[in-house]
Amino acid sequence: MAAHRRPKQPSRARVTVLTGAAATAVALSAQVSAHAAPAQPGKDEVKAQVDRLMEEQERAAEKYNGAKERADQLRKQADQLQDQLARGQQQLTELAAGLAAVAGDEYRQGGIDPSVRLMLSTDPDEYLTRATSFDRAAGTQADTLKALKDQQRRLDQQKREAADVLAELDGQTQLLNGAKNDVQAKLRESQQLLGRLSAAEQRAVLDGDGAASRSAERVDPSTLPPASGSAAVAVRVALEQQGKPYHWSATGPDQFDCSGLMVYAYAQAHVSLPRTSQEQATVGTNVGDDWHNAQPGDLVIYYGDRHHVGMYIGNGMVVHAPHSGDVVKVMKVDAMPISVIRRV
């Protein structure tokens, strides 16, 4: 009968090595898993990042609006200067032709000394008449020459002005393109962040805090304190846009950005507002930054750099176009830091 041998026990050193190897394998496995499946950011973290991107996008959009407004002005100015240059060149050509005609007459009549021509003339009266005409022609020549020089100076000045305008237009076009690229980059980045959330979480992030949701009922103007004059028209028109989507650089009638909504609403009251929220922060009368002093129709400008604007409608509320992915809606007037309130 075979003897039963006890299995050989591993040495303590061998156990230590194996245990260490197992621990190392577990640690490496955890690291690989961590790299393979990074932790997804939570809704609050995504919201904070998206809010920052939306704010930066709106700043870039208002920069774009300002650059576009200035570029449009410069383009119109350049067209006017080109028209003036064309007309000025035509006048210069006509003056030069007139001067050449006068010089030709002088040459044909001035071949010999006037006193000699008088002595040789068989009809002194006729000569004196021609001499008077010659003097008038000489005077006309001097006047034409002066007009020619003046017109040339004006033309040169217009050419310099046109060159300056075109140079500024080129700079504005570059600024315009840069701001547009910034807006689009911020929008792409925010969309990538939102893509990590469920549809319900995305809606919650875009709706924001202190603001009505997309499905909220429209505010009834009859429940608001009355406005008067152009402000009454602007408030009514702005509220009629509730539910229409935000789109950067849009001034209606189907899409709006924040300052575009103000421009559109007041335009229906035959009041022209500047295009950007920064410029709108300088119109009308300064009401300060305490919303308790606001009246319906006042423009409420937000943030230190004044990149957002809403319209006060009463009852502590403004109507505004918030940001990409949202719609025109009402929010509490103090949901954002107020910079200044302007009465149009």
PDB file of N, CA and C in Angstrom, residues 232-268:
ATOM      1  N   ALA A 232     -45.862 100.496 -24.572  1.00  0.00           N
ATOM      2  CA  ALA A 232     -46.999  99.572 -24.559  1.00  0.00           C
ATOM      3  C   ALA A 232     -46.973  98.666 -25.781  1.00  0.00           C
ATOM      4  N   VAL A 233     -46.674  99.248 -26.939  1.00  0.00           N
ATOM      5  CA  VAL A 233     -46.587  98.459 -28.172  1.00  0.00           C
ATOM      6  C   VAL A 233     -45.446  97.455 -28.075  1.00  0.00           C
ATOM      7  N   ALA A 234     -44.289  97.906 -27.587  1.00  0.00           N
ATOM      8  CA  ALA A 234     -43.113  97.036 -27.504  1.00  0.00           C
ATOM      9  C   ALA A 234     -43.364  95.856 -26.571  1.00  0.00           C
ATOM     10  N   VAL A 235     -43.987  96.102 -25.420  1.00  0.00           N
ATOM     11  CA  VAL A 235     -44.275  95.015 -24.484  1.00  0.00           C
ATOM     12  C   VAL A 235     -45.223  94.006 -25.116  1.00  0.00           C
ATOM     13  N   ARG A 236     -46.267  94.514 -25.756  1.00  0.00           N
ATOM     14  CA  ARG A 236     -47.240  93.604 -26.381  1.00  0.00           C
ATOM     15  C   ARG A 236     -46.569  92.753 -27.451  1.00  0.00           C
ATOM     16  N   VAL A 237     -45.766  93.371 -28.311  1.00  0.00           N
ATOM     17  CA  VAL A 237     -45.110  92.638 -29.391  1.00  0.00           C
ATOM     18  C   VAL A 237     -44.114  91.628 -28.837  1.00  0.00           C
ATOM     19  N   ALA A 238     -43.326  92.027 -27.823  1.00  0.00           N
ATOM     20  CA  ALA A 238     -42.340  91.105 -27.247  1.00  0.00           C
ATOM     21  C   ALA A 238     -43.025  89.881 -26.652  1.00  0.00           C
ATOM     22  N   LEU A 239     -44.143  90.089 -25.964  1.00  0.00           N
ATOM     23  CA  LEU A 239     -44.852  88.960 -25.374  1.00  0.00           C
ATOM     24  C   LEU A 239     -45.472  88.056 -26.438  1.00  0.00           C
ATOM     25  N   GLU A 240     -45.822  88.624 -27.570  1.00  0.00           N
ATOM     26  CA  GLU A 240     -46.376  87.821 -28.664  1.00  0.00           C
ATOM     27  C   GLU A 240     -45.345  86.844 -29.234  1.00  0.00           C
ATOM     28  N   GLN A 241     -44.061  87.058 -28.949  1.00  0.00           N
ATOM     29  CA  GLN A 241     -43.005  86.189 -29.490  1.00  0.00           C
ATOM     30  C   GLN A 241     -42.699  85.013 -28.576  1.00  0.00           C
ATOM     31  N   GLN A 242     -43.379  84.907 -27.431  1.00  0.00           N
ATOM     32  CA  GLN A 242     -43.122  83.804 -26.511  1.00  0.00           C
ATOM     33  C   GLN A 242     -43.227  82.456 -27.221  1.00  0.00           C
ATOM     34  N   GLY A 243     -42.257  81.601 -26.958  1.00  0.00           N
ATOM     35  CA  GLY A 243     -42.235  80.270 -27.551  1.00  0.00           C
ATOM     36  C   GLY A 243     -41.424  80.174 -28.827  1.00  0.00           C
ATOM     37  N   LYS A 244     -41.045  81.325 -29.422  1.00  0.00           N
ATOM     38  CA  LYS A 244     -40.227  81.286 -30.638  1.00  0.00           C
ATOM     39  C   LYS A 244     -38.765  81.035 -30.254  1.00  0.00           C
ATOM     40  N   PRO A 245     -38.031  80.295 -31.080  1.00  0.00           N
ATOM     41  CA  PRO A 245     -36.681  79.862 -30.685  1.00  0.00           C
ATOM     42  C   PRO A 245     -35.647  80.987 -30.697  1.00  0.00           C
ATOM     43  N   TYR A 246     -34.695  80.827 -29.790  1.00  0.00           N
ATOM     44  CA  TYR A 246     -33.503  81.682 -29.802  1.00  0.00           C
ATOM     45  C   TYR A 246     -32.614  81.258 -30.964  1.00  0.00           C
ATOM     46  N   HIS A 247     -32.070  82.230 -31.657  1.00  0.00           N
ATOM     47  CA  HIS A 247     -31.016  81.962 -32.633  1.00  0.00           C
ATOM     48  C   HIS A 247     -30.105  83.173 -32.672  1.00  0.00           C
ATOM     49  N   TRP A 248     -28.825  82.922 -32.472  1.00  0.00           N
ATOM     50  CA  TRP A 248     -27.893  84.049 -32.402  1.00  0.00           C
ATOM     51  C   TRP A 248     -27.903  84.838 -33.711  1.00  0.00           C
ATOM     52  N   SER A 249     -27.823  86.149 -33.589  1.00  0.00           N
ATOM     53  CA  SER A 249     -27.802  87.143 -34.675  1.00  0.00           C
ATOM     54  C   SER A 249     -29.163  87.336 -35.326  1.00  0.00           C
ATOM     55  N   ALA A 250     -30.237  86.733 -34.794  1.00  0.00           N
ATOM     56  CA  ALA A 250     -31.564  86.834 -35.416  1.00  0.00           C
ATOM     57  C   ALA A 250     -32.371  87.987 -34.813  1.00  0.00           C
ATOM     58  N   THR A 251     -33.088  88.700 -35.677  1.00  0.00           N
ATOM     59  CA  THR A 251     -33.941  89.811 -35.246  1.00  0.00           C
ATOM     60  C   THR A 251     -35.393  89.577 -35.625  1.00  0.00           C
ATOM     61  N   GLY A 252     -35.789  88.333 -35.795  1.00  0.00           N
ATOM     62  CA  GLY A 252     -37.186  88.023 -36.090  1.00  0.00           C
ATOM     63  C   GLY A 252     -37.446  87.917 -37.578  1.00  0.00           C
ATOM     64  N   PRO A 253     -38.690  87.651 -37.926  1.00  0.00           N
ATOM     65  CA  PRO A 253     -39.840  87.534 -37.018  1.00  0.00           C
ATOM     66  C   PRO A 253     -40.023  86.138 -36.424  1.00  0.00           C
ATOM     67  N   ASP A 254     -39.232  85.156 -36.854  1.00  0.00           N
ATOM     68  CA  ASP A 254     -39.442  83.782 -36.397  1.00  0.00           C
ATOM     69  C   ASP A 254     -38.416  83.317 -35.380  1.00  0.00           C
ATOM     70  N   GLN A 255     -37.258  83.970 -35.303  1.00  0.00           N
ATOM     71  CA  GLN A 255     -36.197  83.626 -34.365  1.00  0.00           C
ATOM     72  C   GLN A 255     -35.590  84.921 -33.839  1.00  0.00           C
ATOM     73  N   PHE A 256     -35.019  84.842 -32.646  1.00  0.00           N
ATOM     74  CA  PHE A 256     -34.473  86.047 -32.011  1.00  0.00           C
ATOM     75  C   PHE A 256     -33.250  85.708 -31.170  1.00  0.00           C
ATOM     76  N   ASP A 257     -32.329  86.683 -31.075  1.00  0.00           N
ATOM     77  CA  ASP A 257     -31.392  86.652 -29.972  1.00  0.00           C
ATOM     78  C   ASP A 257     -31.837  87.748 -29.002  1.00  0.00           C
ATOM     79  N   CYS A 258     -31.113  87.941 -27.895  1.00  0.00           N
ATOM     80  CA  CYS A 258     -31.632  88.814 -26.835  1.00  0.00           C
ATOM     81  C   CYS A 258     -31.827  90.249 -27.313  1.00  0.00           C
ATOM     82  N   SER A 259     -30.815  90.833 -27.922  1.00  0.00           N
ATOM     83  CA  SER A 259     -30.938  92.218 -28.379  1.00  0.00           C
ATOM     84  C   SER A 259     -31.815  92.316 -29.618  1.00  0.00           C
ATOM     85  N   GLY A 260     -31.824  91.249 -30.435  1.00  0.00           N
ATOM     86  CA  GLY A 260     -32.680  91.245 -31.622  1.00  0.00           C
ATOM     87  C   GLY A 260     -34.151  91.327 -31.265  1.00  0.00           C
ATOM     88  N   LEU A 261     -34.551  90.691 -30.144  1.00  0.00           N
ATOM     89  CA  LEU A 261     -35.947  90.766 -29.695  1.00  0.00           C
ATOM     90  C   LEU A 261     -36.315  92.197 -29.327  1.00  0.00           C
ATOM     91  N   MET A 262     -35.403  92.909 -28.676  1.00  0.00           N
ATOM     92  CA  MET A 262     -35.660  94.308 -28.312  1.00  0.00           C
ATOM     93  C   MET A 262     -35.794  95.181 -29.566  1.00  0.00           C
ATOM     94  N   VAL A 263     -34.882  94.972 -30.528  1.00  0.00           N
ATOM     95  CA  VAL A 263     -34.922  95.730 -31.785  1.00  0.00           C
ATOM     96  C   VAL A 263     -36.254  95.510 -32.487  1.00  0.00           C
ATOM     97  N   TYR A 264     -36.673  94.250 -32.574  1.00  0.00           N
ATOM     98  CA  TYR A 264     -37.907  93.911 -33.281  1.00  0.00           C
ATOM     99  C   TYR A 264     -39.136  94.503 -32.583  1.00  0.00           C
ATOM    100  N   ALA A 265     -39.220  94.348 -31.268  1.00  0.00           N
ATOM    101  CA  ALA A 265     -40.401  94.816 -30.537  1.00  0.00           C
ATOM    102  C   ALA A 265     -40.563  96.323 -30.641  1.00  0.00           C
ATOM    103  N   TYR A 266     -39.466  97.063 -30.480  1.00  0.00           N
ATOM    104  CA  TYR A 266     -39.570  98.522 -30.539  1.00  0.00           C
ATOM    105  C   TYR A 266     -39.729  99.024 -31.974  1.00  0.00           C
ATOM    106  N   ALA A 267     -39.248  98.253 -32.945  1.00  0.00           N
ATOM    107  CA  ALA A 267     -39.433  98.656 -34.347  1.00  0.00           C
ATOM    108  C   ALA A 267     -40.920  98.701 -34.704  1.00  0.00           C
ATOM    109  N   GLN A 268     -41.717  97.808 -34.093  1.00  0.00           N
ATOM    110  CA  GLN A 268     -43.152  97.808 -34.366  1.00  0.00           C
ATOM    111  C   GLN A 268     -43.815  99.059 -33.782  1.00  0.00           C
TER     112      GLN A 268
END
